[in-house]
Short mmCIF file of C-alpha atoms in Angstrom, two decimals:
data_model
loop_
_atom_site.label_atom_id
_atom_site.label_comp_id
_atom_site.label_asym_id
_atom_site.label_seq_id
_atom_site.Cartn_x
_atom_site.Cartn_y
_atom_site.Cartn_z
CA MET A 305 42.93 156.69 131.25
CA LYS A 306 44.72 156.49 134.61
CA HIS A 307 43.76 152.82 134.94
CA ARG A 308 45.13 152.08 131.47
CA TYR A 309 48.45 153.72 132.41
CA LEU A 310 48.70 151.72 135.64
CA LEU A 311 47.88 148.52 133.77
CA ALA A 312 50.59 149.20 131.17
CA LEU A 313 53.08 150.03 133.90
CA GLY A 314 52.22 146.82 135.72
CA LEU A 315 52.66 144.76 132.55
CA ALA A 316 56.06 146.38 131.99
CA PHE A 317 57.20 145.36 135.48
CA LEU A 318 55.89 141.85 134.94
CA ALA A 319 57.77 141.61 131.65
CA THR A 320 60.98 142.73 133.37
CA GLY A 321 60.58 140.11 136.07
CA ALA A 322 59.69 137.47 133.48
CA SER A 323 62.95 138.10 131.63
CA ALA A 324 64.73 136.25 134.42
CA ALA A 325 62.01 133.64 135.01
CA GLY A 326 63.24 130.11 134.45
CA ASN A 327 66.93 131.02 134.53
CA PRO A 328 68.76 127.70 135.01
CA GLY A 329 71.79 129.27 136.73
CA ARG A 330 74.27 128.05 134.12
CA SER A 331 77.14 129.81 132.40
CA ALA A 332 76.68 130.81 128.75
CA MET A 333 80.33 131.63 128.06
CA ASP A 334 80.40 128.91 125.37
CA CYS A 335 77.50 130.66 123.62
CA VAL A 336 78.78 134.23 123.62
CA SER A 337 81.63 135.56 121.47
CA ALA A 338 83.02 139.09 121.55
CA SER A 339 84.48 140.88 118.53
CA ARG A 340 85.54 144.43 117.79
CA ASP A 341 83.69 146.60 115.28
CA LYS A 342 85.62 149.88 115.07
CA GLN A 343 85.11 151.51 118.49
CA ASP A 344 82.49 149.01 119.69
CA ILE A 345 82.42 145.47 121.03
CA VAL A 346 79.76 143.15 119.59
CA PHE A 347 78.58 140.28 121.78
CA ARG A 348 76.96 137.51 119.72
CA ASN A 349 74.86 134.59 120.99
CA SER A 350 75.48 131.45 118.91
CA CYS A 351 73.17 129.22 120.95
CA ASP A 352 69.52 128.47 120.20
CA TYR A 353 68.24 129.92 123.46
CA LYS A 354 68.23 133.30 125.19
CA VAL A 355 71.26 134.40 127.22
CA PHE A 356 72.40 137.58 128.91
CA VAL A 357 75.80 139.24 129.02
CA VAL A 358 77.30 141.62 131.60
CA TRP A 359 80.38 143.71 130.96
CA CYS A 360 82.60 146.52 132.23
CA GLY A 361 85.82 148.28 131.31
CA GLU A 362 87.20 151.42 129.73
CA GLN A 363 84.18 152.97 128.00
CA LYS A 364 83.93 156.21 126.08
CA TYR A 365 80.37 157.16 127.03
CA THR A 366 80.48 156.54 130.79
CA LYS A 367 82.90 157.10 133.65
CA LYS A 368 81.97 153.75 135.21
CA ARG A 369 84.76 151.19 135.27
CA CYS A 370 84.95 147.60 136.50
CA GLY A 371 83.93 147.66 140.17
CA ASP A 372 81.48 150.58 139.80
CA GLY A 373 78.35 148.43 139.56
CA PRO A 374 75.49 148.03 142.07
CA ALA A 375 76.55 147.92 145.73
CA GLY A 376 77.42 144.43 146.90
CA ASN A 377 77.45 143.05 143.35
CA SER A 378 79.67 145.62 141.79
CA PHE A 379 82.22 144.26 139.31
CA TYR A 380 80.16 144.39 136.10
CA THR A 381 78.44 147.69 135.30
CA HIS A 382 76.37 147.00 132.16
CA SER A 383 74.10 144.20 130.97
CA ASN A 384 71.78 143.17 128.16
CA ASN A 385 69.75 140.20 126.97
CA ILE A 386 70.60 138.47 123.68
CA GLU A 387 68.04 136.34 121.88
CA ALA A 388 69.11 133.13 120.13
CA GLY A 389 71.36 133.91 117.15
CA SER A 390 71.31 137.64 117.84
CA SER A 391 73.81 140.16 119.15
CA THR A 392 74.14 143.27 121.29
CA ARG A 393 76.67 146.09 121.15
CA ALA A 394 78.80 147.84 123.78
CA SER A 395 79.66 151.26 122.37
CA GLY A 396 83.00 153.00 122.75
CA MET A 397 84.89 150.14 124.44
CA GLN A 398 88.64 149.67 124.84
CA GLU A 399 89.84 147.25 127.56
CA TYR A 400 86.90 145.17 128.80
CA ARG A 401 85.74 142.11 130.76
CA TYR A 402 82.51 140.19 130.32
CA ALA A 403 80.51 137.26 131.61
CA ALA A 404 77.41 135.49 130.32
CA CYS A 405 74.65 133.25 131.69
CA GLU A 406 71.68 131.34 130.27
CA GLY A 407 68.29 133.06 130.52
CA GLY A 408 67.46 136.72 130.90
CA ILE A 409 68.40 139.61 133.16
CA GLY A 410 66.18 142.40 134.48
CA PHE A 411 66.88 145.45 136.63
CA GLY A 412 69.16 145.10 139.65
CA LYS A 413 71.53 142.35 138.47
CA SER A 414 70.04 139.73 140.82
CA GLU A 415 70.41 137.03 138.13
CA ILE A 416 74.20 136.98 138.48
CA LYS A 417 76.52 137.32 141.45
CA ASP A 418 80.03 138.66 140.82
CA SER A 419 83.16 139.02 142.94
CA PRO A 420 85.83 141.75 143.05
CA ASP A 421 88.14 139.68 140.81
CA GLY A 422 85.46 139.36 138.13
CA SER A 423 84.57 135.72 138.83
CA PHE A 424 80.84 135.11 138.83
CA GLN A 425 77.93 132.83 139.65
CA CYS A 426 74.91 132.47 137.40
CA VAL A 427 71.90 132.54 139.75
CA GLY A 428 69.03 130.15 139.05
CA ALA A 429 65.39 131.21 139.30
CA GLY A 430 64.29 131.48 142.93
CA ALA A 431 67.86 131.43 144.23
CA GLY A 432 68.46 135.19 144.36
CA LYS A 433 68.14 135.62 148.14
CA GLN A 434 70.30 132.62 148.91
CA ALA A 435 73.00 133.58 146.43
CA SER A 436 73.22 137.10 147.86
CA THR A 437 74.38 135.72 151.23
CA THR A 438 76.66 132.96 149.89
CA LYS A 439 80.36 133.59 149.41
CA ALA A 440 81.86 132.73 146.04
CA GLU A 441 84.32 130.35 147.72
CA ALA A 442 81.55 128.33 149.40
CA SER A 443 80.33 124.98 148.10
CA LEU A 444 77.92 125.68 145.29
CA PRO A 445 75.43 123.54 143.35
CA ALA A 446 76.64 122.60 139.86
CA SER A 447 74.06 124.96 138.37
CA VAL A 448 75.76 128.00 139.96
CA ALA A 449 79.38 126.86 139.71
CA LEU A 450 82.07 129.52 139.89
CA GLN A 451 83.07 130.77 136.44
CA ARG A 452 86.04 132.81 135.29
CA PRO A 453 85.43 135.86 133.07
CA VAL A 454 87.17 136.51 129.78
CA ALA A 455 89.61 139.42 129.58
CA GLN A 456 90.13 140.89 126.14
CA SER A 457 93.38 142.68 125.38
CA THR A 458 93.39 145.71 123.11
CA PRO A 459 95.78 146.49 120.24
CA VAL A 460 95.54 150.22 120.97
CA GLY A 461 99.00 151.60 121.76
CA VAL A 462 102.51 151.85 120.32
CA TRP A 463 104.18 148.78 118.78
CA GLN A 464 107.71 148.03 117.58
CA VAL A 465 107.52 146.38 114.15
CA VAL A 466 110.39 144.14 113.04
CA THR A 467 110.37 142.50 109.60
CA GLU A 468 112.18 139.29 108.73
CA ALA A 469 114.60 141.51 106.74
CA GLY A 470 115.53 143.33 109.97
CA GLU A 471 113.68 146.57 109.21
CA ARG A 472 112.27 148.37 112.26
CA ALA A 473 109.57 151.01 112.65
CA ARG A 474 106.96 152.13 115.17
CA LEU A 475 103.26 151.50 114.61
CA THR A 476 100.77 153.51 116.66
CA LEU A 477 97.16 152.26 116.84
CA GLN A 478 94.55 154.69 118.19
CA GLY A 479 91.16 153.93 119.71
CA ASP A 480 89.19 155.52 116.87
CA GLY A 481 90.59 153.23 114.15
CA ALA A 482 93.28 155.69 113.07
CA ALA A 483 96.96 154.72 113.06
CA ASN A 484 100.42 155.99 112.18
CA TYR A 485 103.40 154.10 110.79
CA ALA A 486 107.03 155.16 111.26
CA ASP A 487 105.77 158.40 112.89
CA LYS A 488 104.92 159.89 109.48
CA TYR A 489 102.63 157.66 107.39
CA PRO A 490 98.87 157.81 108.10
CA ALA A 491 97.06 154.50 108.45
CA ARG A 492 93.79 152.83 109.42
CA TRP A 493 93.21 149.60 111.34
CA SER A 494 90.34 147.23 112.04
CA ARG A 495 89.86 144.09 114.14
CA GLN A 496 87.95 140.82 113.85
CA GLY A 497 88.57 138.74 116.99
CA ASN A 498 92.35 138.45 117.36
CA ARG A 499 93.02 139.37 113.73
CA ILE A 500 94.16 142.92 113.04
CA THR A 501 94.35 144.55 109.60
CA VAL A 502 96.44 147.72 109.19
CA ILE A 503 96.40 149.70 105.94
CA VAL A 504 99.19 152.26 105.52
CA TYR A 505 99.07 155.21 103.09
CA ALA A 506 101.81 157.39 101.58
CA ASN A 507 100.11 160.62 102.72
CA ASP A 508 96.76 162.09 103.74
CA GLY A 509 95.70 162.60 100.13
CA ALA A 510 96.33 158.94 99.34
CA MET A 511 94.32 157.94 102.40
CA GLN A 512 91.38 160.14 101.35
CA SER A 513 91.37 158.53 97.91
CA ASN A 514 91.96 155.07 99.43
CA ARG A 515 95.26 154.40 97.60
CA SER A 516 97.07 152.14 100.03
CA ALA A 517 100.83 151.63 100.08
CA MET A 518 101.12 148.70 102.52
CA THR A 519 98.77 146.24 104.20
CA TYR A 520 99.60 144.32 107.38
CA GLU A 521 97.63 141.20 108.35
CA LEU A 522 98.34 140.51 112.03
CA GLU A 523 97.25 138.20 114.81
CA MET A 524 97.30 139.34 118.41
CA ALA A 525 98.53 137.17 121.28
CA GLY A 526 98.75 139.12 124.54
CA SER A 527 101.56 141.69 124.39
CA THR A 528 102.85 140.53 121.00
CA MET A 529 101.56 140.30 117.45
CA THR A 530 102.80 138.33 114.46
CA GLY A 531 101.76 138.47 110.85
CA THR A 532 102.65 139.45 107.33
CA LYS A 533 103.32 142.60 105.40
CA LEU A 534 101.51 141.70 102.18
CA ALA A 535 103.28 141.86 98.82
CA THR A 536 102.60 145.12 96.99
CA ARG A 537 103.53 147.13 93.92
CA ILE A 538 104.49 150.80 94.31
CA ASN A 539 105.59 153.04 91.42
CA ASN A 540 106.06 150.02 89.13
CA GLN A 541 108.29 148.33 91.70
CA ASP A 542 107.31 145.01 93.30
CA PHE A 543 107.86 144.54 97.03
CA PRO A 544 107.69 140.96 98.38
CA ALA A 545 105.67 139.79 101.38
CA LEU A 546 107.55 139.86 104.68
CA ALA A 547 106.91 138.12 107.99
CA LEU A 548 106.44 140.53 110.93
CA THR A 549 106.88 140.45 114.68
CA LEU A 550 105.44 143.23 116.82
CA SER A 551 106.09 143.94 120.49
CA ARG A 552 104.25 146.48 122.62
CA LEU A 553 106.20 149.61 123.62
CA ASN A 554 103.60 150.98 126.05
#
């Protein structure tokens, strides 16, 4: 029985090491997309081969932030492998950074080398020892060229809404998908990439029964958002669609 356990343990370690075997040392940023699903970030691999993703940021279920990773290779704190056409999920994420490389990653993060600014090198198979003593600014083979990470902004916060008719109101977006319009109307919001949908309700009862009063379709671009307040009918009165501009207040 003891020999069976040791054999299984040995196979597990071999499988972990094999996950990084054959890594070409190339970026997979063109393969990986990141999108928000409520409180989570979903990383999806659109390529027909295995990749891995590393990430860090403001996370609900850990106190680790960017820079709290393994000593000497510390910018990114979390990692996972993604098979071709599959996805992985980072739970409870707000602001975040990520990087991706072709191949697989095991324990210890030796398959990628990151710098304090978040730039990174994808480390090819057999190059781990050399990469660990090479500065990011040094001349590198094309297969481990310096790559820049992607920073994703978050819509969470307080926004000033201005309609094309000159109306103004505050919109507050919270991290749990809840929102508030004009400091008195409850709302919900969701995100797909840079597109934000906000549904506003007349009161809590209307929200519980899903009777919306207004819907905003927005697109985020850094510290601003633009979009449309969709046409709606309330109490037998028609309200036309209006173009919107939003600027961040905090």
